[in-house]
Amino acid sequence: MTATTPEPISTPAESTASHLARSEVADLPMYNAGLSSDAVRQRYGVTRISRLASNENPAGASPAVARALVDLVSGIGVYPDAASTELREAIGSRLGLAADRIVVGNGSENLLELLCQAFLSPGDRAVTLIPSFGLHEIYPRMMGATVTMVPVTEALEFDVDAWCAALTAPTKMVLLSNPSNPVGCMVDEAQFRRIIDAAPDDTLLVIDEAYFEYASLAEGFPDALKILHEQHRPWIVLRTFSKAWGLAGLRVGYGIASDNVVVSLLDRVRTPFNVNIAAQRAALAAWSDVEHMNYSVTDTVRQREVMAKQLKAMGLTVAPSAANFLFIDLGRPNGPVAEALLSHGVIIKPWKEAGYERFIRVSIGSASDNAHFIKALTEALGAAA
């Protein structure tokens, strides 16, 4: 999701809140979560909604999740396991790692926030991608760090040479999303190795693999864990249950760290019960049903290729994607098109970062929702011609 410039804060003359706020916070861009389905229904008077803005899983969660949540009813009066022990052990067991190298958060963005709190100080430098997931810029800046943004190429691919050049300067944290959000491009093994090898030795490598399950089907996608285990430096790989596992509404993410020291440092800054009991139980149930996850991912990848072909036939430029979304160059300002789509009940993400105002990001939904989008987009582009 994009970071947008907030409107100036208007407060009564007697209010001192804006003067008391940290300058880093007052200057932050706003995180843009987009419109809810209910807001679109009320504003545009539509009944059918196709949610294609937040990269959710159209297949939803495994049926095992519903059963686990029903069984939970009698237990909601007690606090959850503060350490998410059972979930960490299940993740570690499948990955062949000790549970003390796994950390669980209220979504992977919660872990990103904790990493910035634990490792970044005012004046530190972080390096990430542009266009990017907005919080890769917001959270480091919140801690007073400077953020160097490395653009993608004109072909909407990683510019590995530019990454390596950016990492010649002292760098405290690398925030590398693979595949990237919102573009969907990825680095292969050779490119991945070049980037991490270019980073100074005293740099924390943060690899955001929110779309790992989709990208793992793409030819050449690197085994980041295997490669990182060769590194003699701290690192963490972030993954989530929100996308391929269908638990976006429950907010569960996890990190796989180089060692238990990284996890211990995050434990010092996280809240004691940061993952609620329903989320822990649901994630355990989802994790047990790999078949459902694999089915939903395979179907989404197939639908993605169908949609990409349709969009290209319309004369649009579509970035190569290894994720569950497409980044599309409309060749015109995206605002009016996004507004027209909303009037048809189709919610997409118009990108607002400077230089990308012609682009929209569209999640891959069900076949029906995808068809709804293509029809509405055809009408919107025709009306704007």
XYZ file of C-alpha atoms in Angstrom:
385
model
C 0.000 0.000 0.000
C 1.165 3.504 -0.694
C 2.205 6.254 1.651
C 0.348 9.505 0.972
C 1.043 13.058 2.121
C -1.404 13.932 4.923
C -3.534 17.033 5.007
C -2.172 19.728 7.348
C -3.340 19.084 10.899
C -6.006 21.601 11.876
C -6.412 21.996 15.649
C -7.995 24.553 17.977
C -5.645 27.362 18.899
C -5.472 26.158 22.504
C -4.412 22.623 21.539
C -0.767 21.796 22.181
C -0.801 18.269 20.740
C 0.962 19.176 17.506
C 3.690 20.983 19.448
C 4.186 18.020 21.777
C 4.485 15.440 19.003
C 7.884 14.188 17.912
C 8.960 15.890 14.703
C 9.508 12.478 13.084
C 5.829 11.647 13.651
C 4.440 15.009 12.578
C 6.328 14.751 9.289
C 5.330 11.169 8.470
C 3.261 10.388 5.367
C -0.098 8.775 6.058
C -0.581 5.066 5.481
C -3.289 4.609 2.859
C -5.490 1.600 3.649
C -8.119 2.478 1.019
C -11.912 2.336 1.212
C -13.913 -0.417 2.875
C -16.626 -2.320 1.025
C -19.316 -0.655 3.147
C -17.946 2.802 2.372
C -18.068 2.074 -1.367
C -21.640 0.765 -1.130
C -22.794 3.856 0.728
C -20.905 6.369 -1.385
C -21.684 4.932 -4.828
C -24.979 3.122 -4.252
C -23.690 -0.174 -5.641
C -24.574 -3.627 -4.361
C -21.913 -5.814 -5.915
C -18.387 -5.231 -4.640
C -15.181 -6.739 -6.001
C -12.381 -6.188 -3.468
C -9.199 -6.127 -5.522
C -7.130 -3.609 -3.562
C -5.584 -5.452 -0.626
C -4.161 -8.669 -2.102
C -6.508 -10.901 -0.129
C -7.001 -14.578 -0.910
C -10.285 -15.125 -2.817
C -10.424 -18.744 -1.627
C -10.335 -17.638 1.993
C -8.983 -19.704 4.832
C -8.973 -23.470 5.163
C -12.208 -25.000 6.527
C -10.046 -26.181 9.414
C -9.810 -22.569 10.564
C -13.573 -22.253 11.022
C -13.623 -25.430 13.091
C -10.774 -24.171 15.252
C -12.526 -20.865 15.902
C -15.804 -22.567 16.854
C -13.938 -24.691 19.373
C -12.354 -21.550 20.801
C -15.512 -19.905 22.149
C -15.116 -21.123 25.720
C -11.516 -19.919 25.906
C -11.752 -16.249 24.965
C -11.895 -15.055 28.573
C -8.222 -15.785 29.189
C -5.105 -14.167 27.795
C -3.329 -15.966 24.945
C 0.098 -17.533 25.205
C 2.318 -14.453 25.146
C 5.058 -16.338 23.323
C 2.801 -18.030 20.715
C 4.719 -21.174 21.639
C 2.666 -23.791 19.829
C 2.568 -21.791 16.598
C 6.295 -21.044 16.706
C 7.047 -24.713 17.284
C 4.838 -25.745 14.354
C 6.520 -23.259 12.013
C 9.982 -24.192 13.209
C 9.276 -27.909 12.853
C 8.301 -27.576 9.191
C 11.293 -25.385 8.419
C 13.717 -27.556 10.365
C 14.592 -24.737 12.760
C 14.480 -24.255 16.516
C 11.404 -22.404 17.746
C 13.586 -19.787 19.434
C 14.488 -18.483 15.965
C 10.822 -17.869 15.097
C 8.967 -14.729 16.148
C 5.240 -14.151 15.638
C 3.498 -10.813 15.285
C 0.168 -9.114 14.728
C 0.771 -9.270 10.986
C 4.241 -9.116 9.471
C 4.045 -5.310 9.511
C 3.971 -5.530 13.328
C 7.319 -7.321 13.122
C 8.620 -4.660 10.745
C 7.686 -2.001 13.297
C 9.406 -3.948 16.093
C 12.547 -4.320 13.983
C 12.715 -0.578 13.447
C 12.129 0.080 17.148
C 14.812 -2.394 18.173
C 17.518 -1.556 15.645
C 17.116 1.973 14.260
C 18.163 5.212 15.942
C 17.969 8.828 14.748
C 20.492 9.348 11.978
C 20.694 5.687 10.973
C 20.146 4.797 7.324
C 17.777 2.257 5.813
C 17.615 1.246 2.153
C 14.474 0.010 0.421
C 12.675 -0.002 -2.921
C 10.463 2.501 -4.705
C 7.655 2.018 -5.422
C 7.243 0.048 -2.240
C 5.056 -1.090 0.620
C 4.469 2.198 2.440
C 5.548 0.967 5.865
C 9.045 0.208 4.571
C 9.478 3.979 4.508
C 7.176 5.030 7.347
C 8.525 2.852 10.159
C 12.227 3.725 9.693
C 11.374 7.413 9.444
C 9.275 7.111 12.602
C 12.481 6.167 14.430
C 14.359 9.139 12.984
C 16.268 7.135 10.382
C 16.840 8.350 6.843
C 15.492 6.171 4.050
C 17.195 5.739 0.693
C 14.718 4.604 -1.961
C 16.117 2.604 -4.892
C 13.860 2.896 -7.976
C 12.918 0.000 -10.200
C 14.059 0.144 -13.819
C 11.918 1.503 -16.641
C 11.064 -2.139 -17.373
C 9.704 -2.380 -13.802
C 12.411 -4.767 -12.617
C 14.886 -4.590 -9.751
C 17.849 -2.363 -10.583
C 20.509 -4.528 -8.960
C 23.363 -2.199 -9.949
C 21.567 0.707 -8.268
C 21.013 -1.395 -5.148
C 24.687 -2.287 -4.958
C 25.657 1.364 -5.421
C 23.254 2.462 -2.678
C 24.764 -0.045 -0.263
C 28.294 1.330 -0.542
C 27.400 3.921 2.125
C 26.977 2.982 5.810
C 23.613 1.246 6.141
C 21.917 -0.010 9.311
C 19.021 -1.865 7.687
C 18.175 -3.269 4.261
C 14.458 -3.710 3.584
C 14.219 -5.943 0.532
C 10.805 -7.236 -0.495
C 10.977 -10.242 -2.804
C 8.750 -10.248 -4.728
C 8.199 -6.526 -4.466
C 4.950 -4.836 -3.589
C 3.344 -3.155 -5.566
C 5.196 -4.148 -8.737
C 5.458 -7.915 -8.226
C 8.964 -8.156 -9.691
C 11.505 -10.443 -8.058
C 15.232 -11.029 -7.897
C 16.683 -14.419 -8.779
C 19.410 -16.169 -6.784
C 22.342 -14.439 -8.466
C 20.745 -11.004 -8.058
C 19.785 -11.729 -4.460
C 23.353 -12.733 -3.636
C 24.727 -9.581 -5.283
C 22.502 -7.324 -3.207
C 23.120 -8.919 0.173
C 26.847 -9.278 -0.492
C 27.006 -5.556 -1.297
C 25.584 -4.619 2.103
C 28.088 -3.605 4.793
C 28.864 -6.314 7.347
C 27.150 -4.429 10.172
C 23.812 -4.225 8.338
C 20.615 -5.986 9.396
C 19.082 -7.731 6.376
C 15.272 -7.693 6.451
C 13.813 -9.795 3.647
C 10.067 -9.284 3.251
C 8.578 -12.431 1.705
C 4.894 -11.634 2.233
C 4.157 -13.244 -1.148
C 6.557 -16.168 -0.710
C 4.030 -18.915 -1.460
C 3.119 -17.373 -4.831
C 6.690 -16.542 -5.776
C 7.885 -20.046 -4.924
C 6.091 -21.190 -8.093
C 8.079 -18.743 -10.243
C 11.137 -19.980 -12.091
C 14.351 -18.761 -10.496
C 12.899 -17.600 -7.183
C 15.749 -17.878 -4.659
C 15.790 -19.953 -1.484
C 16.479 -16.987 0.777
C 16.783 -19.050 3.951
C 19.426 -21.311 2.452
C 21.421 -18.364 1.126
C 21.124 -16.322 4.311
C 22.351 -19.202 6.434
C 25.694 -18.713 4.677
C 25.849 -15.126 5.974
C 27.752 -14.224 9.139
C 25.541 -11.292 10.039
C 22.064 -10.753 11.539
C 19.075 -11.219 9.252
C 15.365 -11.951 9.358
C 12.863 -13.164 6.758
C 9.276 -11.929 7.195
C 6.292 -13.958 6.032
C 2.570 -13.730 6.642
C -0.630 -15.713 7.066
C -2.632 -12.870 5.468
C -2.148 -13.766 1.806
C -1.765 -17.400 0.762
C -3.154 -18.726 4.050
C -6.275 -16.516 3.918
C -6.114 -14.972 7.408
C -5.914 -11.249 6.567
C -8.668 -10.384 9.051
C -6.906 -12.034 11.985
C -3.460 -10.441 11.531
C -0.732 -13.057 11.933
C 2.785 -12.839 10.559
C 6.028 -14.526 11.443
C 9.739 -13.944 11.165
C 12.573 -16.428 10.720
C 15.723 -14.998 12.281
C 19.423 -15.676 11.917
C 19.630 -16.471 15.621
C 17.712 -16.250 18.869
C 19.416 -12.959 19.744
C 17.394 -11.158 17.058
C 14.198 -12.723 18.435
C 15.149 -11.800 21.999
C 15.646 -8.168 21.008
C 12.230 -8.078 19.349
C 10.686 -9.638 22.458
C 11.968 -6.654 24.438
C 9.940 -4.157 22.415
C 6.800 -6.114 21.532
C 3.671 -6.033 23.676
C 3.195 -9.160 25.840
C 0.072 -10.447 24.057
C 0.625 -9.138 20.558
C -1.063 -12.127 18.839
C -4.544 -12.867 20.128
C -5.781 -16.350 20.931
C -8.086 -16.561 17.898
C -5.249 -15.626 15.562
C -2.918 -18.203 17.108
C -5.478 -21.008 16.845
C -6.479 -20.030 13.313
C -2.876 -19.875 12.132
C -2.179 -23.324 13.584
C -5.224 -24.738 11.803
C -4.308 -23.059 8.512
C -0.694 -24.240 8.796
C -1.938 -27.820 9.080
C -3.822 -27.622 5.762
C -1.087 -27.197 3.182
C -3.319 -28.745 0.527
C -5.827 -25.885 0.761
C -3.056 -23.289 0.590
C -1.437 -24.942 -2.414
C -4.766 -25.136 -4.246
C -5.576 -21.466 -3.662
C -2.095 -20.317 -4.672
C -2.051 -22.399 -7.856
C -5.480 -21.120 -8.857
C -4.509 -17.508 -8.178
C -1.350 -17.813 -10.291
C -3.428 -19.274 -13.130
C -5.979 -16.445 -12.846
C -3.140 -13.908 -12.771
C -1.830 -15.087 -16.124
C -5.329 -14.959 -17.627
C -5.824 -11.389 -16.420
C -2.382 -10.274 -17.600
C -3.136 -11.580 -21.077
C -6.483 -9.744 -21.144
C -4.896 -6.470 -20.029
C -2.134 -6.688 -22.615
C -4.758 -7.325 -25.287
C -6.280 -3.991 -24.227
C -2.962 -2.306 -25.040
C -1.903 -1.816 -21.416
C 1.570 -2.351 -19.999
C 1.626 -4.951 -17.230
C 4.654 -5.521 -15.012
C 5.868 -9.118 -14.668
C 4.514 -10.443 -11.370
C 5.471 -13.304 -9.075
C 2.789 -12.342 -6.550
C -1.018 -12.331 -6.338
C -1.475 -8.935 -7.982
C -0.636 -6.997 -11.136
C 0.872 -3.519 -11.510
C -0.633 -1.841 -14.562
C 0.377 1.281 -16.476
C -2.828 2.947 -17.651
C -0.974 5.522 -19.746
C -3.031 8.265 -18.079
C -3.627 9.613 -14.548
C -4.992 6.813 -12.389
C -7.348 8.902 -10.243
C -10.287 9.256 -12.671
C -10.032 5.596 -13.680
C -9.985 4.442 -10.053
C -13.012 6.624 -9.350
C -14.866 5.165 -12.337
C -14.061 1.649 -11.137
C -15.446 2.472 -7.693
C -18.688 3.595 -9.313
C -18.899 0.053 -10.723
C -18.180 -1.464 -7.309
C -14.579 -2.426 -8.107
C -11.985 -1.477 -5.487
C -8.381 -1.346 -6.713
C -5.286 0.516 -5.533
C -4.315 3.637 -7.521
C -0.625 4.209 -6.798
C 0.248 7.674 -5.483
C 4.027 7.688 -5.124
C 5.664 10.335 -7.292
C 6.356 9.054 -10.779
C 3.789 6.257 -10.607
C 0.539 8.211 -10.844
C -0.382 6.334 -14.049
C -0.273 2.948 -12.315
C -2.821 0.856 -10.491
C -2.285 -2.320 -8.494
C -4.986 -4.949 -8.889
C -5.288 -8.024 -6.702
C -6.138 -11.326 -8.324
C -9.583 -12.304 -7.090
C -12.073 -14.953 -8.044
C -12.767 -15.550 -11.724
C -16.030 -13.651 -11.289
C -14.407 -10.654 -9.603
C -11.637 -10.566 -12.195
C -14.208 -10.523 -15.001
C -16.073 -7.739 -13.181
C -12.842 -5.717 -13.076
C -11.998 -6.244 -16.754
C -15.507 -5.203 -17.813
C -15.490 -2.118 -15.571
C -11.976 -1.138 -16.670
C -12.914 -1.454 -20.335
C -15.844 0.898 -19.771
C -13.765 3.308 -17.673
C -11.007 3.558 -20.264
C -13.526 3.920 -23.061
C -15.296 6.746 -21.251
C -11.989 8.516 -20.621
C -10.776 8.172 -24.219
